[in-house]
Amino acid sequence: MARIKPQALLQQSKKKKGPARISVSTVILFSLIVVLAVFFLYTTYTRWSQRSRIQIEDKESVFQGDDSFLDSKKSDLPGYAVLDTAKGSITVELFKDSSPEVVDQFLDLCQRGHFNGMLFHRVIKHYVIQAGDSDKLGAAEDWTLKGKHYSQLDTSVKHEAFMLGTSKTKHENGAFELFITTAPIPDLNEKLTVFGKVVKGEDIVQEIEEVDTDEHYRPKSSVAIHSVTLKQSI
């Protein structure tokens, strides 16, 4: 048996221990896999972001549609009311935006003829005229009868004259008091829910204000609201 020389054994061991080479085709294949993975992730993210944006835009369009519907509904409501009284007509502009609930209630009562024949049962000069059911005064009488005293004590002006309002107390059994101020009232917002302003017929308000009253500020001769006519514009 022939012996292998030590030098030949050394050369063979070097050949076995040498690092294996990576072929060019393997590198290309691996690169393609990485590129495809990145492309897949990018397209998935793009589709997801587009879908989210479309959903958000749809929700915004729905909200805008609701707002436009409410605005159109509000614009269809009458904006003015004409009170035909024994002294003449008083035209008031209704605050549909700032007092929508009270205006809705007022319009409903007008359509049902609630104010037809209603008397002005409290008249305080340089303060307010009040129409309503004299048998259901409630808390409204407490501050109305003290109005002249309060207006003399407090000279700060925080509200205009000729404003239309109703008591903030709960309206039970359809009771709905009407107040028209004849002078600035400092604490008016604490007493009334203001829902309109006289824009025509201020002289009629002042004429009602000048009627003779007894010691309880009740007119000696009756002054009534004959009817209320609702209008979109004047």
GROMACS .gro file of C-alpha atoms in nm:
model
  234
    1MET     CA    1   0.000   0.000   0.000
    2ALA     CA    2   0.143   0.330  -0.112
    3ARG     CA    3   0.189   0.600   0.146
    4ILE     CA    4   0.050   0.950   0.092
    5LYS     CA    5   0.310   1.210   0.143
    6PRO     CA    6   0.254   1.466   0.419
    7GLN     CA    7   0.269   1.751   0.171
    8ALA     CA    8  -0.017   1.603  -0.031
    9LEU     CA    9  -0.230   1.556   0.285
   10LEU     CA   10  -0.178   1.923   0.375
   11GLN     CA   11  -0.295   2.040   0.035
   12GLN     CA   12  -0.607   1.821   0.051
   13SER     CA   13  -0.704   1.956   0.400
   14LYS     CA   14  -0.672   2.316   0.277
   15LYS     CA   15  -0.908   2.245  -0.011
   16LYS     CA   16  -1.174   2.098   0.226
   17LYS     CA   17  -1.165   2.390   0.476
   18GLY     CA   18  -1.203   2.669   0.222
   19PRO     CA   19  -1.526   2.884   0.237
   20ALA     CA   20  -1.805   2.799  -0.005
   21ARG     CA   21  -1.870   3.062  -0.270
   22ILE     CA   22  -2.227   3.218  -0.315
   23SER     CA   23  -2.334   3.211  -0.674
   24VAL     CA   24  -2.452   3.523  -0.859
   25SER     CA   25  -2.793   3.365  -0.927
   26THR     CA   26  -2.851   3.319  -0.551
   27VAL     CA   27  -2.778   3.686  -0.484
   28ILE     CA   28  -3.014   3.797  -0.761
   29LEU     CA   29  -3.290   3.568  -0.635
   30PHE     CA   30  -3.257   3.695  -0.278
   31SER     CA   31  -3.263   4.058  -0.400
   32LEU     CA   32  -3.581   3.993  -0.597
   33ILE     CA   33  -3.749   3.843  -0.291
   34VAL     CA   34  -3.661   4.151  -0.081
   35VAL     CA   35  -3.786   4.389  -0.352
   36LEU     CA   36  -4.116   4.200  -0.386
   37ALA     CA   37  -4.168   4.202  -0.008
   38VAL     CA   38  -4.108   4.577   0.011
   39PHE     CA   39  -4.340   4.639  -0.286
   40PHE     CA   40  -4.614   4.427  -0.127
   41LEU     CA   41  -4.590   4.618   0.203
   42TYR     CA   42  -4.597   4.953   0.021
   43THR     CA   43  -4.907   4.869  -0.187
   44THR     CA   44  -5.086   4.735   0.121
   45TYR     CA   45  -5.015   5.054   0.316
   46THR     CA   46  -5.125   5.272   0.021
   47ARG     CA   47  -5.458   5.092  -0.014
   48TRP     CA   48  -5.522   5.109   0.360
   49SER     CA   49  -5.450   5.483   0.376
   50GLN     CA   50  -5.673   5.554   0.074
   51ARG     CA   51  -5.958   5.355   0.228
   52SER     CA   52  -5.925   5.544   0.558
   53ARG     CA   53  -5.924   5.879   0.377
   54ILE     CA   54  -6.237   5.787   0.178
   55GLN     CA   55  -6.419   5.683   0.497
   56ILE     CA   56  -6.328   6.010   0.667
   57GLU     CA   57  -6.443   6.212   0.365
   58ASP     CA   58  -6.770   6.019   0.357
   59LYS     CA   59  -6.833   6.095   0.726
   60GLU     CA   60  -6.755   6.463   0.672
   61SER     CA   61  -6.992   6.477   0.376
   62VAL     CA   62  -7.266   6.319   0.588
   63PHE     CA   63  -7.211   6.575   0.865
   64GLN     CA   64  -7.214   6.858   0.613
   65GLY     CA   65  -7.531   6.716   0.464
   66ASP     CA   66  -7.696   6.709   0.806
   67ASP     CA   67  -7.591   7.067   0.873
   68SER     CA   68  -7.724   7.186   0.538
   69PHE     CA   69  -8.050   7.003   0.604
   70LEU     CA   70  -8.087   7.169   0.944
   71ASP     CA   71  -8.001   7.508   0.794
   72SER     CA   72  -8.258   7.464   0.518
   73LYS     CA   73  -8.518   7.352   0.770
   74LYS     CA   74  -8.443   7.653   0.989
   75SER     CA   75  -8.464   7.890   0.692
   76ASP     CA   76  -8.812   7.756   0.610
   77LEU     CA   77  -8.947   7.872   0.945
   78PRO     CA   78  -9.118   8.213   0.963
   79GLY     CA   79  -8.876   8.484   1.066
   80TYR     CA   80  -9.129   8.743   1.176
   81ALA     CA   81  -9.454   8.765   1.371
   82VAL     CA   82  -9.708   9.047   1.349
   83LEU     CA   83  -9.910   9.102   1.668
   84ASP     CA   84 -10.239   9.270   1.581
   85THR     CA   85 -10.342   9.453   1.901
   86ALA     CA   86 -10.624   9.685   1.999
   87LYS     CA   87 -10.379   9.978   1.954
   88GLY     CA   88 -10.225   9.866   1.627
   89SER     CA   89  -9.977   9.616   1.480
   90ILE     CA   90  -9.639   9.522   1.633
   91THR     CA   91  -9.390   9.339   1.411
   92VAL     CA   92  -9.119   9.134   1.582
   93GLU     CA   93  -8.818   8.958   1.435
   94LEU     CA   94  -8.772   8.608   1.579
   95PHE     CA   95  -8.428   8.489   1.690
   96LYS     CA   96  -8.435   8.146   1.525
   97ASP     CA   97  -8.061   8.092   1.571
   98SER     CA   98  -8.008   8.199   1.932
   99SER     CA   99  -8.339   8.074   2.079
  100PRO     CA  100  -8.457   7.792   1.848
  101GLU     CA  101  -8.655   7.591   2.105
  102VAL     CA  102  -8.854   7.888   2.236
  103VAL     CA  103  -8.917   8.014   1.882
  104ASP     CA  104  -9.046   7.669   1.782
  105GLN     CA  105  -9.284   7.668   2.080
  106PHE     CA  106  -9.398   8.023   2.004
  107LEU     CA  107  -9.465   7.936   1.636
  108ASP     CA  108  -9.661   7.626   1.736
  109LEU     CA  109  -9.877   7.827   1.976
  110CYS     CA  110  -9.936   8.094   1.712
  111GLN     CA  111 -10.057   7.834   1.463
  112ARG     CA  112 -10.298   7.702   1.725
  113GLY     CA  113 -10.434   8.051   1.797
  114HIS     CA  114 -10.307   8.051   2.154
  115PHE     CA  115 -10.246   8.427   2.165
  116ASN     CA  116 -10.575   8.531   2.003
  117GLY     CA  117 -10.761   8.745   2.256
  118MET     CA  118 -10.472   8.744   2.507
  119LEU     CA  119 -10.473   9.054   2.729
  120PHE     CA  120 -10.184   9.278   2.832
  121HIS     CA  121 -10.249   9.239   3.204
  122ARG     CA  122  -9.935   9.408   3.341
  123VAL     CA  123  -9.806   9.746   3.218
  124ILE     CA  124  -9.516   9.916   3.393
  125LYS     CA  125  -9.402  10.242   3.237
  126HIS     CA  126  -9.038  10.261   3.137
  127TYR     CA  127  -9.001   9.891   3.204
  128VAL     CA  128  -9.221   9.625   3.042
  129ILE     CA  129  -9.564   9.532   2.910
  130GLN     CA  130  -9.678   9.177   2.978
  131ALA     CA  131  -9.942   8.967   2.802
  132GLY     CA  132 -10.067   8.631   2.920
  133ASP     CA  133 -10.308   8.450   3.145
  134SER     CA  134 -10.356   8.674   3.448
  135ASP     CA  135 -10.468   8.373   3.652
  136LYS     CA  136 -10.130   8.203   3.604
  137LEU     CA  137  -9.874   8.463   3.696
  138GLY     CA  138  -9.634   8.246   3.897
  139ALA     CA  139  -9.278   8.369   3.933
  140ALA     CA  140  -9.321   8.626   3.655
  141GLU     CA  141  -9.526   8.855   3.881
  142ASP     CA  142  -9.255   8.862   4.147
  143TRP     CA  143  -9.002   9.044   3.933
  144THR     CA  144  -9.247   9.237   3.710
  145LEU     CA  145  -9.410   9.415   4.004
  146LYS     CA  146  -9.066   9.508   4.141
  147GLY     CA  147  -8.936   9.622   3.803
  148LYS     CA  148  -8.971   9.995   3.855
  149HIS     CA  149  -8.782   9.977   4.184
  150TYR     CA  150  -8.498   9.773   4.031
  151SER     CA  151  -8.462   9.996   3.728
  152GLN     CA  152  -8.420  10.299   3.950
  153LEU     CA  153  -8.148  10.133   4.158
  154ASP     CA  154  -7.936   9.989   3.876
  155THR     CA  155  -7.846  10.222   3.592
  156SER     CA  156  -7.617   9.980   3.405
  157VAL     CA  157  -7.751   9.904   3.061
  158LYS     CA  158  -7.706   9.542   2.952
  159HIS     CA  159  -8.002   9.502   2.720
  160GLU     CA  160  -8.195   9.707   2.471
  161ALA     CA  161  -8.556   9.815   2.481
  162PHE     CA  162  -8.830   9.662   2.266
  163MET     CA  163  -8.711   9.304   2.317
  164LEU     CA  164  -8.960   9.016   2.309
  165GLY     CA  165  -8.919   8.742   2.569
  166THR     CA  166  -9.094   8.487   2.784
  167SER     CA  167  -9.047   8.377   3.142
  168LYS     CA  168  -8.776   8.120   3.211
  169THR     CA  169  -9.013   7.933   3.439
  170LYS     CA  170  -9.154   7.609   3.298
  171HIS     CA  171  -9.457   7.664   3.080
  172GLU     CA  172  -9.724   7.437   3.223
  173ASN     CA  173 -10.063   7.367   3.065
  174GLY     CA  174  -9.968   7.566   2.757
  175ALA     CA  175  -9.912   7.890   2.952
  176PHE     CA  176  -9.674   8.119   2.763
  177GLU     CA  177  -9.623   8.474   2.886
  178LEU     CA  178  -9.513   8.748   2.644
  179PHE     CA  179  -9.297   9.035   2.766
  180ILE     CA  180  -9.200   9.338   2.558
  181THR     CA  181  -8.950   9.567   2.725
  182THR     CA  182  -8.997   9.942   2.695
  183ALA     CA  183  -8.657  10.035   2.839
  184PRO     CA  184  -8.316   9.871   2.887
  185ILE     CA  185  -8.335   9.619   3.172
  186PRO     CA  186  -8.000   9.544   3.345
  187ASP     CA  187  -8.082   9.190   3.458
  188LEU     CA  188  -8.315   9.096   3.173
  189ASN     CA  189  -8.125   8.781   3.075
  190GLU     CA  190  -8.165   8.648   3.428
  191LYS     CA  191  -8.542   8.695   3.413
  192LEU     CA  192  -8.642   8.616   3.054
  193THR     CA  193  -8.559   8.403   2.757
  194VAL     CA  194  -8.532   8.665   2.484
  195PHE     CA  195  -8.642   8.529   2.147
  196GLY     CA  196  -8.724   8.835   1.940
  197LYS     CA  197  -8.709   9.209   1.890
  198VAL     CA  198  -8.965   9.467   1.781
  199VAL     CA  199  -8.863   9.599   1.439
  200LYS     CA  200  -9.184   9.784   1.357
  201GLY     CA  201  -9.455   9.929   1.579
  202GLU     CA  202  -9.242  10.065   1.863
  203ASP     CA  203  -9.491  10.353   1.882
  204ILE     CA  204  -9.771  10.100   1.941
  205VAL     CA  205  -9.572   9.947   2.229
  206GLN     CA  206  -9.527  10.293   2.379
  207GLU     CA  207  -9.898  10.366   2.336
  208ILE     CA  208  -9.985  10.050   2.528
  209GLU     CA  209  -9.727  10.152   2.790
  210GLU     CA  210  -9.915  10.481   2.846
  211VAL     CA  211 -10.255  10.330   2.934
  212ASP     CA  212 -10.392  10.404   3.280
  213THR     CA  213 -10.327  10.130   3.536
  214ASP     CA  214 -10.426  10.058   3.897
  215GLU     CA  215 -10.186  10.020   4.189
  216HIS     CA  216 -10.102   9.667   4.072
  217TYR     CA  217 -10.005   9.787   3.723
  218ARG     CA  218 -10.318   9.632   3.568
  219PRO     CA  219 -10.469   9.834   3.280
  220LYS     CA  220 -10.802   9.993   3.366
  221SER     CA  221 -10.918   9.944   3.007
  222SER     CA  222 -10.841   9.612   2.840
  223VAL     CA  223 -10.581   9.593   2.566
  224ALA     CA  224 -10.571   9.260   2.383
  225ILE     CA  225 -10.381   9.080   2.109
  226HIS     CA  226 -10.644   9.006   1.846
  227SER     CA  227 -10.429   8.770   1.637
  228VAL     CA  228 -10.072   8.683   1.537
  229THR     CA  229  -9.965   8.653   1.173
  230LEU     CA  230  -9.644   8.469   1.085
  231LYS     CA  231  -9.428   8.587   0.793
  232GLN     CA  232  -9.108   8.478   0.621
  233SER     CA  233  -9.002   8.836   0.559
  234ILE     CA  234  -9.132   9.192   0.585
   0.00000   0.00000   0.00000
